[in-house]
PDB file of C-alpha atoms in Angstrom:
ATOM      1  CA  MET A   1     -19.760  50.841  22.421  1.00 43.00           C
ATOM      2  CA  VAL A   2     -20.997  52.925  25.297  1.00 49.00           C
ATOM      3  CA  GLN A   3     -24.161  54.950  24.723  1.00 52.00           C
ATOM      4  CA  SER A   4     -24.652  58.368  25.909  1.00 54.00           C
ATOM      5  CA  GLN A   5     -26.708  58.736  29.112  1.00 59.00           C
ATOM      6  CA  GLU A   6     -29.294  60.837  27.240  1.00 63.00           C
ATOM      7  CA  SER A   7     -30.288  57.668  25.114  1.00 89.00           C
ATOM      8  CA  LEU A   8     -30.573  55.568  28.184  1.00 94.00           C
ATOM      9  CA  LEU A   9     -33.673  55.053  30.284  1.00 96.00           C
ATOM     10  CA  LYS A  10     -34.196  54.504  33.878  1.00 95.00           C
ATOM     11  CA  ILE A  11     -36.051  51.517  35.061  1.00 96.00           C
ATOM     12  CA  GLY A  12     -39.250  53.288  35.630  1.00 96.00           C
ATOM     13  CA  ALA A  13     -39.238  54.496  32.045  1.00 97.00           C
ATOM     14  CA  VAL A  14     -38.438  51.068  30.625  1.00 98.00           C
ATOM     15  CA  ALA A  15     -41.291  49.682  32.658  1.00 98.00           C
ATOM     16  CA  ARG A  16     -43.804  52.190  31.488  1.00 98.00           C
ATOM     17  CA  ARG A  17     -42.795  51.848  27.693  1.00 97.00           C
ATOM     18  CA  ALA A  18     -42.985  48.154  27.912  1.00 97.00           C
ATOM     19  CA  GLY A  19     -46.252  48.023  29.881  1.00 97.00           C
ATOM     20  CA  VAL A  20     -44.911  46.072  32.940  1.00 97.00           C
ATOM     21  CA  SER A  21     -43.941  46.781  36.489  1.00 97.00           C
ATOM     22  CA  VAL A  22     -40.459  47.777  37.730  1.00 97.00           C
ATOM     23  CA  ASP A  23     -40.360  44.479  39.453  1.00 97.00           C
ATOM     24  CA  THR A  24     -40.898  42.640  36.213  1.00 97.00           C
ATOM     25  CA  VAL A  25     -37.928  44.534  34.683  1.00 97.00           C
ATOM     26  CA  ARG A  26     -35.684  43.552  37.619  1.00 96.00           C
ATOM     27  CA  TYR A  27     -36.966  39.850  37.420  1.00 96.00           C
ATOM     28  CA  TYR A  28     -36.196  39.716  33.774  1.00 96.00           C
ATOM     29  CA  GLU A  29     -32.669  40.964  34.461  1.00 95.00           C
ATOM     30  CA  ARG A  30     -32.179  38.446  37.235  1.00 95.00           C
ATOM     31  CA  ARG A  31     -33.432  35.673  34.906  1.00 94.00           C
ATOM     32  CA  ARG A  32     -31.056  36.991  32.166  1.00 93.00           C
ATOM     33  CA  LEU A  33     -33.618  37.781  29.695  1.00 95.00           C
ATOM     34  CA  LEU A  34     -32.051  41.323  29.756  1.00 94.00           C
ATOM     35  CA  PRO A  35     -28.383  42.005  29.879  1.00 91.00           C
ATOM     36  CA  PRO A  36     -27.197  43.600  33.162  1.00 91.00           C
ATOM     37  CA  ALA A  37     -28.118  47.279  33.306  1.00 93.00           C
ATOM     38  CA  GLN A  38     -25.449  49.966  33.341  1.00 93.00           C
ATOM     39  CA  ARG A  39     -25.363  51.658  36.662  1.00 93.00           C
ATOM     40  CA  LEU A  40     -25.071  55.277  37.719  1.00 92.00           C
ATOM     41  CA  PRO A  41     -22.820  55.962  40.798  1.00 93.00           C
ATOM     42  CA  SER A  42     -26.053  56.382  42.634  1.00 93.00           C
ATOM     43  CA  GLY A  43     -26.974  52.805  41.820  1.00 90.00           C
ATOM     44  CA  TYR A  44     -29.794  53.668  39.296  1.00 92.00           C
ATOM     45  CA  ARG A  45     -30.055  51.233  36.546  1.00 92.00           C
ATOM     46  CA  LEU A  46     -29.911  52.514  32.936  1.00 96.00           C
ATOM     47  CA  TYR A  47     -31.280  50.558  29.913  1.00 96.00           C
ATOM     48  CA  SER A  48     -31.293  51.036  26.217  1.00 95.00           C
ATOM     49  CA  GLN A  49     -34.472  51.064  24.014  1.00 95.00           C
ATOM     50  CA  ALA A  50     -33.435  47.544  23.137  1.00 94.00           C
ATOM     51  CA  ALA A  51     -34.508  46.455  26.735  1.00 96.00           C
ATOM     52  CA  VAL A  52     -37.911  47.690  26.150  1.00 97.00           C
ATOM     53  CA  ASP A  53     -38.070  45.788  22.805  1.00 96.00           C
ATOM     54  CA  THR A  54     -36.789  42.665  24.514  1.00 96.00           C
ATOM     55  CA  ILE A  55     -39.483  42.836  27.252  1.00 97.00           C
ATOM     56  CA  THR A  56     -42.169  43.560  24.687  1.00 97.00           C
ATOM     57  CA  LEU A  57     -41.153  40.428  22.737  1.00 95.00           C
ATOM     58  CA  ALA A  58     -40.877  38.333  25.849  1.00 96.00           C
ATOM     59  CA  ARG A  59     -44.324  39.451  26.854  1.00 97.00           C
ATOM     60  CA  ARG A  60     -45.767  38.562  23.439  1.00 96.00           C
ATOM     61  CA  LEU A  61     -44.058  35.024  23.528  1.00 96.00           C
ATOM     62  CA  GLN A  62     -45.409  34.469  27.059  1.00 96.00           C
ATOM     63  CA  GLY A  63     -48.894  35.524  25.652  1.00 96.00           C
ATOM     64  CA  LEU A  64     -48.556  32.686  23.071  1.00 96.00           C
ATOM     65  CA  GLY A  65     -48.144  30.195  25.901  1.00 96.00           C
ATOM     66  CA  MET A  66     -44.355  29.832  26.186  1.00 96.00           C
ATOM     67  CA  THR A  67     -42.809  29.557  29.594  1.00 96.00           C
ATOM     68  CA  LEU A  68     -40.219  31.931  30.709  1.00 95.00           C
ATOM     69  CA  ASP A  69     -37.534  29.410  30.046  1.00 95.00           C
ATOM     70  CA  GLU A  70     -38.737  28.849  26.455  1.00 96.00           C
ATOM     71  CA  VAL A  71     -38.808  32.695  26.068  1.00 96.00           C
ATOM     72  CA  ALA A  72     -35.140  32.895  27.352  1.00 95.00           C
ATOM     73  CA  ASP A  73     -34.115  30.246  24.773  1.00 94.00           C
ATOM     74  CA  ALA A  74     -36.055  31.997  21.969  1.00 93.00           C
ATOM     75  CA  LEU A  75     -34.439  35.347  22.970  1.00 92.00           C
ATOM     76  CA  ARG A  76     -30.962  33.759  22.940  1.00 91.00           C
ATOM     77  CA  ALA A  77     -31.644  32.399  19.482  1.00 91.00           C
ATOM     78  CA  HIS A  78     -32.887  35.791  18.396  1.00 87.00           C
ATOM     79  CA  ASP A  79     -29.904  37.648  19.812  1.00 86.00           C
ATOM     80  CA  GLY A  80     -27.619  35.149  18.134  1.00 86.00           C
ATOM     81  CA  GLY A  81     -28.623  36.595  14.859  1.00 86.00           C
ATOM     82  CA  GLY A  82     -29.560  33.244  13.108  1.00 83.00           C
ATOM     83  CA  ALA A  83     -33.188  33.019  14.039  1.00 87.00           C
ATOM     84  CA  THR A  84     -35.737  32.888  11.285  1.00 90.00           C
ATOM     85  CA  CYS A  85     -39.386  31.768  11.181  1.00 89.00           C
ATOM     86  CA  GLU A  86     -38.146  28.491   9.672  1.00 91.00           C
ATOM     87  CA  THR A  87     -35.628  27.813  12.346  1.00 90.00           C
ATOM     88  CA  GLU A  88     -37.802  28.818  15.159  1.00 91.00           C
ATOM     89  CA  ARG A  89     -41.232  27.549  14.117  1.00 94.00           C
ATOM     90  CA  TRP A  90     -40.641  24.435  16.243  1.00 96.00           C
ATOM     91  CA  ARG A  91     -41.058  26.468  19.366  1.00 95.00           C
ATOM     92  CA  LEU A  92     -44.627  27.502  18.574  1.00 95.00           C
ATOM     93  CA  ASP A  93     -45.384  23.910  17.339  1.00 96.00           C
ATOM     94  CA  ALA A  94     -44.308  22.680  20.837  1.00 96.00           C
ATOM     95  CA  VAL A  95     -46.541  25.344  22.607  1.00 97.00           C
ATOM     96  CA  LEU A  96     -49.449  24.351  20.383  1.00 97.00           C
ATOM     97  CA  ASP A  97     -48.987  20.610  21.108  1.00 97.00           C
ATOM     98  CA  ARG A  98     -48.938  21.421  24.850  1.00 97.00           C
ATOM     99  CA  THR A  99     -52.001  23.493  24.449  1.00 97.00           C
ATOM    100  CA  ARG A 100     -53.868  20.862  22.603  1.00 98.00           C
ATOM    101  CA  ALA A 101     -53.060  18.240  25.264  1.00 98.00           C
ATOM    102  CA  ARG A 102     -54.248  20.583  28.141  1.00 97.00           C
ATOM    103  CA  LEU A 103     -57.389  21.304  26.052  1.00 97.00           C
ATOM    104  CA  ALA A 104     -58.126  17.421  25.957  1.00 98.00           C
ATOM    105  CA  GLU A 105     -57.428  17.330  29.654  1.00 98.00           C
ATOM    106  CA  LEU A 106     -59.873  20.237  30.369  1.00 98.00           C
ATOM    107  CA  THR A 107     -62.431  18.710  27.925  1.00 98.00           C
ATOM    108  CA  ALA A 108     -62.380  15.369  29.910  1.00 98.00           C
ATOM    109  CA  LEU A 109     -62.605  17.328  33.176  1.00 98.00           C
ATOM    110  CA  GLN A 110     -65.616  19.151  31.849  1.00 98.00           C
ATOM    111  CA  GLY A 111     -67.374  15.811  30.995  1.00 97.00           C
ATOM    112  CA  SER A 112     -66.586  14.446  34.403  1.00 95.00           C
ATOM    113  CA  ILE A 113     -68.082  17.567  36.089  1.00 94.00           C
ATOM    114  CA  GLU A 114     -71.139  17.436  33.822  1.00 95.00           C
ATOM    115  CA  THR A 115     -71.612  13.686  34.707  1.00 93.00           C
ATOM    116  CA  ALA A 116     -71.420  14.530  38.318  1.00 93.00           C
ATOM    117  CA  LEU A 117     -73.946  17.354  38.004  1.00 93.00           C
ATOM    118  CA  ALA A 118     -76.373  14.878  36.198  1.00 93.00           C
ATOM    119  CA  ARG A 119     -75.951  12.374  39.125  1.00 92.00           C
ATOM    120  CA  CYS A 120     -76.728  15.176  41.588  1.00 91.00           C
ATOM    121  CA  GLU A 121     -79.858  15.963  39.676  1.00 90.00           C
ATOM    122  CA  ALA A 122     -80.743  12.379  39.737  1.00 90.00           C
ATOM    123  CA  GLY A 123     -80.337  12.230  43.511  1.00 88.00           C
ATOM    124  CA  CYS A 124     -76.904  10.765  43.674  1.00 89.00           C
ATOM    125  CA  CYS A 125     -75.100  13.637  44.564  1.00 85.00           C
ATOM    126  CA  GLU A 126     -71.304  13.077  44.798  1.00 80.00           C
ATOM    127  CA  LEU A 127     -70.850  16.163  47.020  1.00 81.00           C
ATOM    128  CA  SER A 128     -72.979  14.920  50.054  1.00 76.00           C
ATOM    129  CA  GLY A 129     -71.190  11.618  50.238  1.00 68.00           C
ATOM    130  CA  THR A 130     -74.412   9.809  49.481  1.00 57.00           C
ATOM    131  CA  ALA A 131     -73.794   6.916  46.973  1.00 54.00           C
ATOM    132  CA  ALA A 132     -76.426   5.568  44.472  1.00 52.00           C
ATOM    133  CA  GLY A 133     -77.467   2.894  47.015  1.00 50.00           C
ATOM    134  CA  GLY A 134     -78.196   5.599  49.665  1.00 51.00           C
ATOM    135  CA  THR A 135     -75.245   4.808  51.926  1.00 52.00           C
ATOM    136  CA  ASN A 136     -73.225   7.743  53.444  1.00 50.00           C
ATOM    137  CA  ARG A 137     -69.366   7.352  52.623  1.00 50.00           C
ATOM    138  CA  ALA A 138     -68.488   8.976  55.867  1.00 51.00           C
ATOM    139  CA  THR A 139     -70.330   6.257  57.883  1.00 50.00           C
ATOM    140  CA  SER A 140     -69.424   3.274  55.732  1.00 47.00           C
TER     141      SER A 140
END
């Protein structure tokens, strides 16, 4: 079904409504998160309100930690019509697992930094290259 041009939006209007840049709209189209836009003879892109809704959903999913590839897969499932919370929950579970793993890595890094700081305060600064025995690593 072809929509009337009055109900279609130029790329700038889509970007404003979705709260993104025009470049983001183009990028999402290139990545096939959006269907190809209709074109005027002048080359201007025309989108429906559905494009705004898709971009808004994509940004929300990215904000939850999904990669753009994961977002694209979720959008395809959504567009297929069979997506429900029950069938799609695994996507959020995977992001949560990844976030927990990253948090554990960051916690371990924090501990290492705190240990290095404590060593500096005790006169064994790792940044100066001076080891606990007083030798300079650069001259060893």
